[in-house]
GROMACS .gro file of N, CA, C and O in nm:
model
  384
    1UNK      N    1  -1.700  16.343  26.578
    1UNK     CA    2  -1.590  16.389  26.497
    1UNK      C    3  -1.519  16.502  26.570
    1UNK      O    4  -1.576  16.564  26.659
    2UNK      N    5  -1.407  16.527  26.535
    2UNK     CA    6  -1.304  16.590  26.618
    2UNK      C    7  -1.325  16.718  26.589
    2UNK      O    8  -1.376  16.728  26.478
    3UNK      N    9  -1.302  16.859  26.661
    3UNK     CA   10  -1.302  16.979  26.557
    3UNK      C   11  -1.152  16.990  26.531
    3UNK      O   12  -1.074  17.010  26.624
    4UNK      N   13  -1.117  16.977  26.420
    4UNK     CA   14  -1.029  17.012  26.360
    4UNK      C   15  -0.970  17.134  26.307
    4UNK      O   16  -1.026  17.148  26.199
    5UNK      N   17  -0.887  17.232  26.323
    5UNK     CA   18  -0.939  17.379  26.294
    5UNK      C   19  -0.774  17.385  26.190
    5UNK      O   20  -0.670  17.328  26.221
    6UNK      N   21  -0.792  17.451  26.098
    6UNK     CA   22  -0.648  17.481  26.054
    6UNK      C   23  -0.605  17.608  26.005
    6UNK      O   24  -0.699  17.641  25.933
    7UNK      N   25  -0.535  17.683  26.002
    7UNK     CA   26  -0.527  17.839  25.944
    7UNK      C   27  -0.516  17.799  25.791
    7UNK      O   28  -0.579  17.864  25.708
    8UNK      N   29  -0.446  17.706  25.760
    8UNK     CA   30  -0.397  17.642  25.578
    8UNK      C   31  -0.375  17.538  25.582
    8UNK      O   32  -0.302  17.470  25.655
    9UNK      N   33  -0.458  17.510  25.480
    9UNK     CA   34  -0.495  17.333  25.415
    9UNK      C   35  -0.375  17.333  25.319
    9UNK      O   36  -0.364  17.427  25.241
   10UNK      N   37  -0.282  17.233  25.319
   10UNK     CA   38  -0.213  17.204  25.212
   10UNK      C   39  -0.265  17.072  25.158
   10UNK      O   40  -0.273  16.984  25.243
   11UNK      N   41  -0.298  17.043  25.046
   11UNK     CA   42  -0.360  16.987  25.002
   11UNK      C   43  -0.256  16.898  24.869
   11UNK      O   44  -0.236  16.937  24.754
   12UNK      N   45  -0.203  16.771  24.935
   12UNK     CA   46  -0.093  16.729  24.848
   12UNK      C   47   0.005  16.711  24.963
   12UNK      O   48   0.013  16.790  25.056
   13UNK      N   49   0.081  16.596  24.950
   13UNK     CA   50   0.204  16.591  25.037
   13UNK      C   51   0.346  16.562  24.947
   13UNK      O   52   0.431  16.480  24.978
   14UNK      N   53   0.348  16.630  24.853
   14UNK     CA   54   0.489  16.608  24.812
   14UNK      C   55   0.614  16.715  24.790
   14UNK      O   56   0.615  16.796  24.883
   15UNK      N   57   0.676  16.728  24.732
   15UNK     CA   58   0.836  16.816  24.786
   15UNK      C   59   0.757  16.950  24.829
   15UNK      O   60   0.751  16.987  24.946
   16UNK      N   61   0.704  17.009  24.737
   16UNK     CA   62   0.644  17.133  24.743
   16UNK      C   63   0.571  17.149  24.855
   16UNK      O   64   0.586  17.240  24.936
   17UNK      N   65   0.469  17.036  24.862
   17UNK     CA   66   0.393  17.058  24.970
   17UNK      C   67   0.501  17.071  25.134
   17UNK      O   68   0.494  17.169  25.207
   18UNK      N   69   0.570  16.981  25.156
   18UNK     CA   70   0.660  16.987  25.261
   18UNK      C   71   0.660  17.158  25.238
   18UNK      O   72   0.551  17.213  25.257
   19UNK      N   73   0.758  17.230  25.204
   19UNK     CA   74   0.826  17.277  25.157
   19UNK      C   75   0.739  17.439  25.231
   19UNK      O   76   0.775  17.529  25.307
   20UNK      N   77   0.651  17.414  25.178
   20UNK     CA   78   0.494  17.537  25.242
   20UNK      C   79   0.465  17.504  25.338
   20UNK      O   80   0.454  17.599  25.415
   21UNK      N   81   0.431  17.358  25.404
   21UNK     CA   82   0.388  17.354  25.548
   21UNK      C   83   0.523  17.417  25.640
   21UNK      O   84   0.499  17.485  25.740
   22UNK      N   85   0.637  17.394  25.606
   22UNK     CA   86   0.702  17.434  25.685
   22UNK      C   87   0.741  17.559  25.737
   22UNK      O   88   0.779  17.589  25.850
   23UNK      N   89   0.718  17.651  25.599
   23UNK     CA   90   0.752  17.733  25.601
   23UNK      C   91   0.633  17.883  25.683
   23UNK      O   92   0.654  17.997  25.722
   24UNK      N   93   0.502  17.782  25.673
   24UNK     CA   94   0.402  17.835  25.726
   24UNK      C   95   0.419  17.795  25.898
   24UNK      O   96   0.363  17.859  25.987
   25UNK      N   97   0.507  17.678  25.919
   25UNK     CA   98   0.473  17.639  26.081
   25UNK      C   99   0.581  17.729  26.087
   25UNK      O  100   0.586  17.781  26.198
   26UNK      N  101   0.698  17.781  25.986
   26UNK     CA  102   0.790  17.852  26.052
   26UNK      C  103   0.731  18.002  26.121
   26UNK      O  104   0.775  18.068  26.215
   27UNK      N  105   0.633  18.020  26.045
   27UNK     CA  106   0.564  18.118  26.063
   27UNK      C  107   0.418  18.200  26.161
   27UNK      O  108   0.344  18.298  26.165
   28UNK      N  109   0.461  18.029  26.246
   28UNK     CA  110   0.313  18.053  26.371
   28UNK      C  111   0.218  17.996  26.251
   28UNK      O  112   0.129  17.937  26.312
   29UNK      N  113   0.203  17.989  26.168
   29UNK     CA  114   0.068  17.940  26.098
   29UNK      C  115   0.010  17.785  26.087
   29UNK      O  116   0.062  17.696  26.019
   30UNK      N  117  -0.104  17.772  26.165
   30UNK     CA  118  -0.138  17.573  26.236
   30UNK      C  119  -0.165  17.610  26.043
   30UNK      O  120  -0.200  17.696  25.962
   31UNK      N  121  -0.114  17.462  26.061
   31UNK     CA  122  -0.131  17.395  25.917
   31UNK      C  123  -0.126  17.252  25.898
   31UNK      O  124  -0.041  17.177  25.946
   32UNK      N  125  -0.242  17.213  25.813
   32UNK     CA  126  -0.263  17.062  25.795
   32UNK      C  127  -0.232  17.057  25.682
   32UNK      O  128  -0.265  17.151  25.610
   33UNK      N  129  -0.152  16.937  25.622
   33UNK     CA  130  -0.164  16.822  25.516
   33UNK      C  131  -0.192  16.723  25.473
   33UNK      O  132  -0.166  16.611  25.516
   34UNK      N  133  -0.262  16.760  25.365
   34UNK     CA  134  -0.368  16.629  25.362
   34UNK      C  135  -0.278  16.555  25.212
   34UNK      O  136  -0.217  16.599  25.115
   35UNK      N  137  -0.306  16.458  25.251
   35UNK     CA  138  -0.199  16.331  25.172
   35UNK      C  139  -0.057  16.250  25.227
   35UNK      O  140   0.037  16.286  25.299
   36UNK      N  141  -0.090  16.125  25.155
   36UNK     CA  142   0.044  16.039  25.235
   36UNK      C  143   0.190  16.090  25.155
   36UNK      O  144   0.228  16.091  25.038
   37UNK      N  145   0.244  16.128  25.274
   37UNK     CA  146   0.387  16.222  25.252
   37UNK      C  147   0.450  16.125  25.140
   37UNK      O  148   0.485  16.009  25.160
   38UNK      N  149   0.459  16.193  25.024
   38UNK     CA  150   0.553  16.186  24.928
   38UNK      C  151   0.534  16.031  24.837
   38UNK      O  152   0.616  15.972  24.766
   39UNK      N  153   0.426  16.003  24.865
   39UNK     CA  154   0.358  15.894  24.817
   39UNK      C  155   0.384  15.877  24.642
   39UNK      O  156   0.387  15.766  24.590
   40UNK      N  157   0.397  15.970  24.586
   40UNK     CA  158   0.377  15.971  24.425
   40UNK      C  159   0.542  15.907  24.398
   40UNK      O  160   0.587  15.816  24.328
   41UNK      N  161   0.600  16.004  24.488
   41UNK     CA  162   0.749  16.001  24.460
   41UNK      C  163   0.763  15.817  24.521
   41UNK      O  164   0.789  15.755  24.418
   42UNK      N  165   0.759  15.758  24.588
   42UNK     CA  166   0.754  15.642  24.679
   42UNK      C  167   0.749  15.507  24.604
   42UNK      O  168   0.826  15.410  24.599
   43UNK      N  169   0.566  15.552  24.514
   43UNK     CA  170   0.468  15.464  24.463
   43UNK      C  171   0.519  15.458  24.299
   43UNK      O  172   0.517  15.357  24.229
   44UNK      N  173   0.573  15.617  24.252
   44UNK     CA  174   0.554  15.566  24.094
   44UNK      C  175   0.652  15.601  24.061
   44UNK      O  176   0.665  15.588  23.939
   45UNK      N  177   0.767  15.658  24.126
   45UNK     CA  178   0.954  15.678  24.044
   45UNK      C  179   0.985  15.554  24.062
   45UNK      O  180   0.945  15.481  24.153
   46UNK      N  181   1.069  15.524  23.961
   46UNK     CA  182   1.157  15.425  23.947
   46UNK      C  183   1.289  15.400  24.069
   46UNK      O  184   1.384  15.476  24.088
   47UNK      N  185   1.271  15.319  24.112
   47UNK     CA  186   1.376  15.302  24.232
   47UNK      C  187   1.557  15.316  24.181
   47UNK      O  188   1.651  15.356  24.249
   48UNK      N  189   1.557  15.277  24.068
   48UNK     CA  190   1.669  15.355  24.015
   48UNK      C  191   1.745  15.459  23.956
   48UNK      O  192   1.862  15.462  23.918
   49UNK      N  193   1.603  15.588  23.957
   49UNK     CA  194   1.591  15.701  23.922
   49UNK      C  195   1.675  15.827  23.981
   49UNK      O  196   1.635  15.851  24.095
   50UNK      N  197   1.764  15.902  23.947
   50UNK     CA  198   1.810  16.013  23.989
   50UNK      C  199   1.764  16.159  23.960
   50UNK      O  200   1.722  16.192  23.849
   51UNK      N  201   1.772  16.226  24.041
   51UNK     CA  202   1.741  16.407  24.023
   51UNK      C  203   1.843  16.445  23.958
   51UNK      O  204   1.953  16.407  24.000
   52UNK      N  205   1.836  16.553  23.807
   52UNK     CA  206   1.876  16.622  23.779
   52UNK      C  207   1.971  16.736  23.876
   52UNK      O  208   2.082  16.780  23.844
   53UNK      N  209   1.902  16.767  23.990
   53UNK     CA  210   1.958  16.837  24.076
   53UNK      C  211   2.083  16.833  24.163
   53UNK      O  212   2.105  16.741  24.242
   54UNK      N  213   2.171  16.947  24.143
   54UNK     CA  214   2.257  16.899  24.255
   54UNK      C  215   2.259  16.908  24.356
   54UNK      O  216   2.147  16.917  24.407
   55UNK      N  217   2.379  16.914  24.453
   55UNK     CA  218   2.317  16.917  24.621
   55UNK      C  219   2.290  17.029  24.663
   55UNK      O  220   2.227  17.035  24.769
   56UNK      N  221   2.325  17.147  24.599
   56UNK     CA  222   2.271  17.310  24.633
   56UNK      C  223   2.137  17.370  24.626
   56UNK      O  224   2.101  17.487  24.640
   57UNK      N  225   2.053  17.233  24.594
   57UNK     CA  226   1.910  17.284  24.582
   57UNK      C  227   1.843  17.233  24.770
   57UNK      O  228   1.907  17.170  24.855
   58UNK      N  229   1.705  17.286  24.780
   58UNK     CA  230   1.677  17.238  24.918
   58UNK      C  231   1.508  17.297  24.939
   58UNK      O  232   1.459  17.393  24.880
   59UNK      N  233   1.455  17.229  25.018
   59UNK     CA  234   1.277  17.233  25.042
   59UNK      C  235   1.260  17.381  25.147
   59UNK      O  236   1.154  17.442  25.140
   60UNK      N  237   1.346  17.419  25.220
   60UNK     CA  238   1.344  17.495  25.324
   60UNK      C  239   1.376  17.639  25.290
   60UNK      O  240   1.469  17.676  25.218
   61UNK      N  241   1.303  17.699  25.339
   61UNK     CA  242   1.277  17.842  25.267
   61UNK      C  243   1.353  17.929  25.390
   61UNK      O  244   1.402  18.038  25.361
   62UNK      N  245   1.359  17.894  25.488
   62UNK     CA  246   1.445  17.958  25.578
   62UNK      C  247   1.605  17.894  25.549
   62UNK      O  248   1.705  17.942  25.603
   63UNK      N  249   1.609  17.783  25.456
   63UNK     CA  250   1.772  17.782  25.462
   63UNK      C  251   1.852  17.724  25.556
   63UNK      O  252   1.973  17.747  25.558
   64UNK      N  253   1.803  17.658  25.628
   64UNK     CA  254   1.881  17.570  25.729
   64UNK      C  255   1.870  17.413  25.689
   64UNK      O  256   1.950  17.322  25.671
   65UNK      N  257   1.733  17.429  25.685
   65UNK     CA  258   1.766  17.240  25.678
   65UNK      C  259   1.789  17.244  25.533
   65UNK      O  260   1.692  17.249  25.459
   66UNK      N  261   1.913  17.243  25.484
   66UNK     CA  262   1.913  17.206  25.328
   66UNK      C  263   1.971  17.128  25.307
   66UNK      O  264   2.050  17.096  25.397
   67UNK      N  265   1.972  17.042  25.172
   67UNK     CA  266   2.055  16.932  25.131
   67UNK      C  267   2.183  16.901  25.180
   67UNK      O  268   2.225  16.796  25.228
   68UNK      N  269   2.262  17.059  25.154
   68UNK     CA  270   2.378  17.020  25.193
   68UNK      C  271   2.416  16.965  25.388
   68UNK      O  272   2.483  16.872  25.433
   69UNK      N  273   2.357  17.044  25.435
   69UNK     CA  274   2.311  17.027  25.580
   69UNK      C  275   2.271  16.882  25.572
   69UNK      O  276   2.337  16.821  25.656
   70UNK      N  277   2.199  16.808  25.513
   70UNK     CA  278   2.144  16.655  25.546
   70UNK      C  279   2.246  16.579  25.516
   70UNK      O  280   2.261  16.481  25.587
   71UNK      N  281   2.328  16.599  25.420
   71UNK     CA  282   2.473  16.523  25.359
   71UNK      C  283   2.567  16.575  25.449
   71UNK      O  284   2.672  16.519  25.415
   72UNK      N  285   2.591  16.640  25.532
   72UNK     CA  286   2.701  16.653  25.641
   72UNK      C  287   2.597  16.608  25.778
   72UNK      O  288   2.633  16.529  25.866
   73UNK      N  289   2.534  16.642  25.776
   73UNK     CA  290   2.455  16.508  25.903
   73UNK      C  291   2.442  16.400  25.895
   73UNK      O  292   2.459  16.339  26.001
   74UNK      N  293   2.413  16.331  25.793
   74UNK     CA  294   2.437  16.186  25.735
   74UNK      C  295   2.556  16.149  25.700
   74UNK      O  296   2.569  16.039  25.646
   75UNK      N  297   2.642  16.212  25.719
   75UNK     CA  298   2.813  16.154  25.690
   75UNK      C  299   2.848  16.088  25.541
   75UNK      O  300   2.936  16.006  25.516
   76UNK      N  301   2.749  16.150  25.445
   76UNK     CA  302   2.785  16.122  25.266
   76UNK      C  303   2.873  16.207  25.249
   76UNK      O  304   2.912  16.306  25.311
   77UNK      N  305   2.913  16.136  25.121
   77UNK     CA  306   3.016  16.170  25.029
   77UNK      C  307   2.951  16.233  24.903
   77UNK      O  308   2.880  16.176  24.820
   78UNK      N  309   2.999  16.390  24.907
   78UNK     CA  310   2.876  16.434  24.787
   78UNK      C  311   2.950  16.385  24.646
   78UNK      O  312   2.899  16.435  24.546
   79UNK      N  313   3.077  16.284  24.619
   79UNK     CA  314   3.117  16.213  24.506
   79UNK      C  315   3.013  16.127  24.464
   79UNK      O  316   2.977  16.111  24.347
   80UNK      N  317   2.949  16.056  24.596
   80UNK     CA  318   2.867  15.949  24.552
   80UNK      C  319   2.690  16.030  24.565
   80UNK      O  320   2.600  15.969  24.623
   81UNK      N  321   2.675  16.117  24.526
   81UNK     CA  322   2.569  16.190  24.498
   81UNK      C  323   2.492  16.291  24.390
   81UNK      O  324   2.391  16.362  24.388
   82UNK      N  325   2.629  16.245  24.278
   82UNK     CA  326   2.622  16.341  24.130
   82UNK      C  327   2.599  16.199  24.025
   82UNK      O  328   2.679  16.114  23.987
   83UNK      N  329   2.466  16.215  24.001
   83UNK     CA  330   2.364  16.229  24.008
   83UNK      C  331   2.299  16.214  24.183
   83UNK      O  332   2.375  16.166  24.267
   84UNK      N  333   2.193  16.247  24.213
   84UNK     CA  334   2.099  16.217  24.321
   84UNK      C  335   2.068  16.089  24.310
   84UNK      O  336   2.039  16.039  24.201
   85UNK      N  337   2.070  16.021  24.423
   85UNK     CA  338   1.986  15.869  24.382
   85UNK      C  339   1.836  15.899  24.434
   85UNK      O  340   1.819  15.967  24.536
   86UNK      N  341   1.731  15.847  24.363
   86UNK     CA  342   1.589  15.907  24.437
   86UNK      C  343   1.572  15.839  24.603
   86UNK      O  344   1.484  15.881  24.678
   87UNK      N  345   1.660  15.741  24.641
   87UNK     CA  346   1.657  15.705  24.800
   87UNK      C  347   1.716  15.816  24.875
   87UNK      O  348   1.687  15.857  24.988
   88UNK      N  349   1.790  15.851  24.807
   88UNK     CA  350   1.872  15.962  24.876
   88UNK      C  351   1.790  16.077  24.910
   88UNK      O  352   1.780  16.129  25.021
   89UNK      N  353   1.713  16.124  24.770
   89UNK     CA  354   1.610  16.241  24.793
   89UNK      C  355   1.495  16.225  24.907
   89UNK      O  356   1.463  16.320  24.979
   90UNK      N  357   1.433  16.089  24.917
   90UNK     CA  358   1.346  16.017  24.985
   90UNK      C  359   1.408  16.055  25.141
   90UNK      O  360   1.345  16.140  25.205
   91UNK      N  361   1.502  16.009  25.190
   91UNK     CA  362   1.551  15.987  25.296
   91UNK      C  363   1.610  16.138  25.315
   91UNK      O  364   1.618  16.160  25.436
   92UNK      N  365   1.659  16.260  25.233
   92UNK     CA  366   1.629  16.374  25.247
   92UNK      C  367   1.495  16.455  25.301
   92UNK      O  368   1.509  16.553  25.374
   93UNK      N  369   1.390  16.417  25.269
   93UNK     CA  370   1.281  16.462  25.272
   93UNK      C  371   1.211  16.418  25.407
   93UNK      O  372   1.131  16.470  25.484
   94UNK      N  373   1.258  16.332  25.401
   94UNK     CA  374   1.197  16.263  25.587
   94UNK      C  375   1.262  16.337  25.708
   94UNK      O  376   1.213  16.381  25.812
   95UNK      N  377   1.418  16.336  25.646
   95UNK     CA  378   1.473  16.458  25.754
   95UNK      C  379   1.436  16.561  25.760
   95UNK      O  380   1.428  16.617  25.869
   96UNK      N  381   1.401  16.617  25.653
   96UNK     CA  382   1.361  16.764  25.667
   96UNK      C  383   1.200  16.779  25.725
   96UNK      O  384   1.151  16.891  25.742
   0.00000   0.00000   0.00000
């Protein structure tokens, strides 16, 4: 078996969890996550489901990679994004 060493276990891979690993690798801190990324969101939302949220919300605690940043890198139209579609959030979250 491998030695595996980690400074922080995140334990869970979904928005939140992203959200802390990153902000810990932003931070020099080795960090593992344990769980298949965003699996709940993937496996049990409804594929026609939207976020309450609008595009001013974002996973990144330093503020760069944010929503709005992924919708001007992806060349959307934030008309066609009020509501969120949950593919949209999905395919947000992979970028980030």
């Amino acid at each position: 078996m491998a030695d595996t060493r980690s400074d922080l276990l995140v334990v869970g891979a979904g928005p939140y969890a992203y959200s802390v690993a990153a902000r810990a690798g932003d931070r020099g801190i080795a960090t593992t996550v344990v769980g298949r990324p965003l699996s709940f969101w993937r496996d049990k939302m409804p594929t026609d489901m939207f976020l309450r949220s609008g595009t001013d919300w974002h996973l990144d605690a330093a503020g760069e990679l944010t929503f709005e940043a992924f919708v001007e890198d992806r060349g959307l139209d934030r008309a066609d994004l009020d509501p969120i579609p949950i593919s949209v959030f999905l395919d947000h979250a992979d970028w980030f």
